[in-house]
Amino acid sequence: MQTLKYFCQLSKYFWWGKGAWRRWLLFASTLLMSIIIVQVSVYVTLWNKDFYDALANLEKDLIWQLVGQYFIYMSIIIGCVVLGSFLRKKLMFWWREELTHKLENLWLANHNHYRLQQDLPQEQQFIDNPDQRIAEDVMLLCSYTIDLVRGLFMNIFRLVSFVSILWLMSSVVTFTIAGIDWQITGYLVWVALLYASLCSLIMHAVGYKLQGLNVQQQHLEANYRGQLVRLQESSEAIALYQGEANELKRLNQQFNQIKDNWASLIWREVKVETFSATSLRITLFIPLLATLPMYLSGQMTFGAMMQARSAFANVQDGFNWFVDSYKTIIKWAAVVQRLGTFHQRLLVLSASEQEKKGLQRRTQEEQEKKQQFKFVAANIATSSLPRIEVKQVEIRKEQTSLLKGVSFTLSQLGWYQLQGNSGLGKTSLLRCLAGIKPASQGEIQVQATSVLFIPQKPYLFQASLQEVLSYPQVELISKETCKQLLQRVGLASLIPQLEQVKAWQQVLSGGEQQRLSLARVLHLQPQVLILDEATNQLDGSSALALMQELKQSLSQSLVLLTTHQPEIANLCEQQINLAQFKA
């Protein structure tokens, strides 16, 4: 039931949203192709009797006429298969696009991508590899769902179409039990139903453990890929440490976990496939065995026997849908479970009241947290002064209190320094001020037209230097502006590379990365700027020159920073010593 609940939550955005009738129309078109295929298959079954009877009677003219009919039927089926496949792929990607954008928006809204790994109640499962869930699991969900629903619908229609044919072809079977005569009408239909039911029960007994193994396999594969990506991103540090042997050991350990789970998975799949292949071969033999007495007694022609075999096979396919689709159903359930837990966690994290509708009430721990800590970020008029107010804030790390009763107010333009020893909680407090992490207690109010937080390690990515410099804006900064910014922060040598696409986080040194990060600040001109050791990769004189440029440019801003560089500390008009609030 949990799997179905998750599926309904994930599917409502596409199938019940605005303009959903177009999606249902496209889906109905794919089903129509399946209906036509089944209907033509009915004609082929009727054709079987005529063809094999003509073959047995050596009716040459009729045989060639029936061959021509067969090519017509096959042309229709092939056309419907090709068109149905095209419509299916179009619908699948349409759904994938809508669901991907929805999950992307939820993931990136309100810093959920960060809070997803931080605000984790003890009863909540850790959400690993959100990148894989969005990039791969969404595609699998859409593909599996459409294929399963289309297959189920097609097999139901096949049953409706072929059961009547098989029923009419089945003779009445009479037998005596305890002196009472019993008659079974349409016995071939009952044979097909009983055989399919038995196969379904055995298949579930053999393969029910596949879901857990598939979930674990996806988890292990994603972890292994993530480790490879992190190795590439940190290749310079690994080379300097000469840590290749250690990396190889950890990669081998992770791959061995994949290997062990894969061994369990394939052994379980061998059992499933063995039973599936066995039941398929028996299915081909049962109708011949059941109709052989009637054929030998002259009650059924050879063509009728072939027709019964074809009809029985189609009825059996309909009844056997669960058996044939079992592996896909298990994989579908595993994908829904992974995506559903991810989606549910994002909904809980979301601060939007609209997205909270329909959610269950928050846990007691989350309710208490909401009552204990209050964060207010308000936009103000451009002419108003920015303001930061901190009241009785407590900072905790796991179960240990670092800072308690932190209170201060910054209401004037200028530069302010947070002082304190390493590990005291300065960075944690700055994260609370930035609004990405809640404190344990207290209240924080940040009022400004714009707020920008610059961490110790700048965020760079693979793109053109112009795109990297424009971040976090969506629109690109003009090339002329980029050139001016690079000159102002001492990176004029990079101007010729503005349009080059590189992994800049690997190309630039730590100091160059921090210069580039502060170039963004010069362009954005935030009213409140929060800097966390933003120049610790630069020497004192270089850092001082850069920050003096920044201070001159941001004369109408409130700047709060942490630093261990005396040159930068001297630029601040006021110091706030957090040692007085040490818990």
PDB file of N, CA and C in Angstrom, residues 95-105 107 128-143 222 335 338-339 342:
ATOM      1  N   TRP A  95       6.137  12.792 -19.787  1.00  0.00           N
ATOM      2  CA  TRP A  95       5.940  12.576 -18.352  1.00  0.00           C
ATOM      3  C   TRP A  95       7.245  12.765 -17.603  1.00  0.00           C
ATOM      4  N   ARG A  96       8.325  12.222 -18.143  1.00  0.00           N
ATOM      5  CA  ARG A  96       9.624  12.357 -17.486  1.00  0.00           C
ATOM      6  C   ARG A  96      10.012  13.829 -17.352  1.00  0.00           C
ATOM      7  N   GLU A  97       9.780  14.593 -18.397  1.00  0.00           N
ATOM      8  CA  GLU A  97      10.123  16.016 -18.364  1.00  0.00           C
ATOM      9  C   GLU A  97       9.359  16.741 -17.263  1.00  0.00           C
ATOM     10  N   GLU A  98       8.048  16.511 -17.173  1.00  0.00           N
ATOM     11  CA  GLU A  98       7.221  17.181 -16.171  1.00  0.00           C
ATOM     12  C   GLU A  98       7.642  16.787 -14.758  1.00  0.00           C
ATOM     13  N   LEU A  99       7.823  15.494 -14.518  1.00  0.00           N
ATOM     14  CA  LEU A  99       8.171  15.031 -13.175  1.00  0.00           C
ATOM     15  C   LEU A  99       9.585  15.455 -12.792  1.00  0.00           C
ATOM     16  N   THR A 100      10.503  15.446 -13.756  1.00  0.00           N
ATOM     17  CA  THR A 100      11.877  15.892 -13.485  1.00  0.00           C
ATOM     18  C   THR A 100      11.893  17.349 -13.053  1.00  0.00           C
ATOM     19  N   HIS A 101      11.182  18.204 -13.787  1.00  0.00           N
ATOM     20  CA  HIS A 101      11.142  19.623 -13.434  1.00  0.00           C
ATOM     21  C   HIS A 101      10.506  19.829 -12.058  1.00  0.00           C
ATOM     22  N   LYS A 102       9.472  19.055 -11.754  1.00  0.00           N
ATOM     23  CA  LYS A 102       8.823  19.189 -10.446  1.00  0.00           C
ATOM     24  C   LYS A 102       9.783  18.825  -9.325  1.00  0.00           C
ATOM     25  N   LEU A 103      10.482  17.712  -9.464  1.00  0.00           N
ATOM     26  CA  LEU A 103      11.422  17.287  -8.423  1.00  0.00           C
ATOM     27  C   LEU A 103      12.616  18.232  -8.334  1.00  0.00           C
ATOM     28  N   GLU A 104      13.076  18.739  -9.480  1.00  0.00           N
ATOM     29  CA  GLU A 104      14.164  19.719  -9.465  1.00  0.00           C
ATOM     30  C   GLU A 104      13.755  20.958  -8.678  1.00  0.00           C
ATOM     31  N   ASN A 105      12.550  21.451  -8.930  1.00  0.00           N
ATOM     32  CA  ASN A 105      12.072  22.644  -8.231  1.00  0.00           C
ATOM     33  C   ASN A 105      11.946  22.394  -6.733  1.00  0.00           C
ATOM     34  N   TRP A 107      13.578  20.141  -4.996  1.00  0.00           N
ATOM     35  CA  TRP A 107      14.921  19.883  -4.463  1.00  0.00           C
ATOM     36  C   TRP A 107      15.688  21.180  -4.227  1.00  0.00           C
ATOM     37  N   ASP A 128      19.908   8.903   0.022  1.00  0.00           N
ATOM     38  CA  ASP A 128      21.189   8.873  -0.668  1.00  0.00           C
ATOM     39  C   ASP A 128      21.005   9.179  -2.153  1.00  0.00           C
ATOM     40  N   ASN A 129      22.023   9.716  -2.755  1.00  0.00           N
ATOM     41  CA  ASN A 129      22.114   9.907  -4.207  1.00  0.00           C
ATOM     42  C   ASN A 129      20.867  10.530  -4.839  1.00  0.00           C
ATOM     43  N   PRO A 130      20.492  11.748  -4.435  1.00  0.00           N
ATOM     44  CA  PRO A 130      19.330  12.389  -5.074  1.00  0.00           C
ATOM     45  C   PRO A 130      19.539  12.613  -6.567  1.00  0.00           C
ATOM     46  N   ASP A 131      20.798  12.738  -7.003  1.00  0.00           N
ATOM     47  CA  ASP A 131      21.072  12.918  -8.436  1.00  0.00           C
ATOM     48  C   ASP A 131      20.578  11.719  -9.232  1.00  0.00           C
ATOM     49  N   GLN A 132      20.828  10.508  -8.725  1.00  0.00           N
ATOM     50  CA  GLN A 132      20.378   9.311  -9.434  1.00  0.00           C
ATOM     51  C   GLN A 132      18.858   9.209  -9.423  1.00  0.00           C
ATOM     52  N   ARG A 133      18.238   9.590  -8.340  1.00  0.00           N
ATOM     53  CA  ARG A 133      16.782   9.486  -8.245  1.00  0.00           C
ATOM     54  C   ARG A 133      16.107  10.408  -9.258  1.00  0.00           C
ATOM     55  N   ILE A 134      16.685  11.581  -9.484  1.00  0.00           N
ATOM     56  CA  ILE A 134      16.095  12.501 -10.447  1.00  0.00           C
ATOM     57  C   ILE A 134      16.460  12.107 -11.871  1.00  0.00           C
ATOM     58  N   ALA A 135      17.705  11.773 -12.113  1.00  0.00           N
ATOM     59  CA  ALA A 135      18.170  11.520 -13.484  1.00  0.00           C
ATOM     60  C   ALA A 135      17.762  10.152 -14.010  1.00  0.00           C
ATOM     61  N   GLU A 136      17.808   9.126 -13.171  1.00  0.00           N
ATOM     62  CA  GLU A 136      17.584   7.761 -13.648  1.00  0.00           C
ATOM     63  C   GLU A 136      16.246   7.185 -13.207  1.00  0.00           C
ATOM     64  N   ASP A 137      15.918   7.333 -11.912  1.00  0.00           N
ATOM     65  CA  ASP A 137      14.701   6.701 -11.404  1.00  0.00           C
ATOM     66  C   ASP A 137      13.439   7.292 -12.014  1.00  0.00           C
ATOM     67  N   VAL A 138      13.437   8.590 -12.304  1.00  0.00           N
ATOM     68  CA  VAL A 138      12.265   9.204 -12.942  1.00  0.00           C
ATOM     69  C   VAL A 138      12.023   8.579 -14.311  1.00  0.00           C
ATOM     70  N   MET A 139      13.095   8.409 -15.079  1.00  0.00           N
ATOM     71  CA  MET A 139      12.970   7.793 -16.402  1.00  0.00           C
ATOM     72  C   MET A 139      12.431   6.367 -16.284  1.00  0.00           C
ATOM     73  N   LEU A 140      12.954   5.601 -15.329  1.00  0.00           N
ATOM     74  CA  LEU A 140      12.506   4.220 -15.156  1.00  0.00           C
ATOM     75  C   LEU A 140      11.050   4.160 -14.703  1.00  0.00           C
ATOM     76  N   LEU A 141      10.665   5.067 -13.816  1.00  0.00           N
ATOM     77  CA  LEU A 141       9.276   5.083 -13.355  1.00  0.00           C
ATOM     78  C   LEU A 141       8.313   5.289 -14.515  1.00  0.00           C
ATOM     79  N   CYS A 142       8.600   6.283 -15.346  1.00  0.00           N
ATOM     80  CA  CYS A 142       7.718   6.589 -16.474  1.00  0.00           C
ATOM     81  C   CYS A 142       7.680   5.432 -17.469  1.00  0.00           C
ATOM     82  N   SER A 143       8.832   4.877 -17.783  1.00  0.00           N
ATOM     83  CA  SER A 143       8.908   3.789 -18.756  1.00  0.00           C
ATOM     84  C   SER A 143       8.206   2.534 -18.251  1.00  0.00           C
ATOM     85  N   ALA A 222      24.876   3.497  -7.267  1.00  0.00           N
ATOM     86  CA  ALA A 222      24.938   4.956  -7.173  1.00  0.00           C
ATOM     87  C   ALA A 222      26.092   5.402  -6.280  1.00  0.00           C
ATOM     88  N   VAL A 335      11.741   1.221  -7.838  1.00  0.00           N
ATOM     89  CA  VAL A 335      11.910   2.600  -8.301  1.00  0.00           C
ATOM     90  C   VAL A 335      10.920   3.523  -7.597  1.00  0.00           C
ATOM     91  N   ARG A 338      12.098   4.258  -4.037  1.00  0.00           N
ATOM     92  CA  ARG A 338      13.208   5.218  -3.957  1.00  0.00           C
ATOM     93  C   ARG A 338      12.727   6.641  -4.259  1.00  0.00           C
ATOM     94  N   LEU A 339      11.957   6.786  -5.327  1.00  0.00           N
ATOM     95  CA  LEU A 339      11.462   8.114  -5.686  1.00  0.00           C
ATOM     96  C   LEU A 339      10.451   8.625  -4.671  1.00  0.00           C
ATOM     97  N   PHE A 342      12.108   9.944  -1.495  1.00  0.00           N
ATOM     98  CA  PHE A 342      12.772  11.204  -1.847  1.00  0.00           C
ATOM     99  C   PHE A 342      11.744  12.331  -1.955  1.00  0.00           C
TER     100      PHE A 342
END
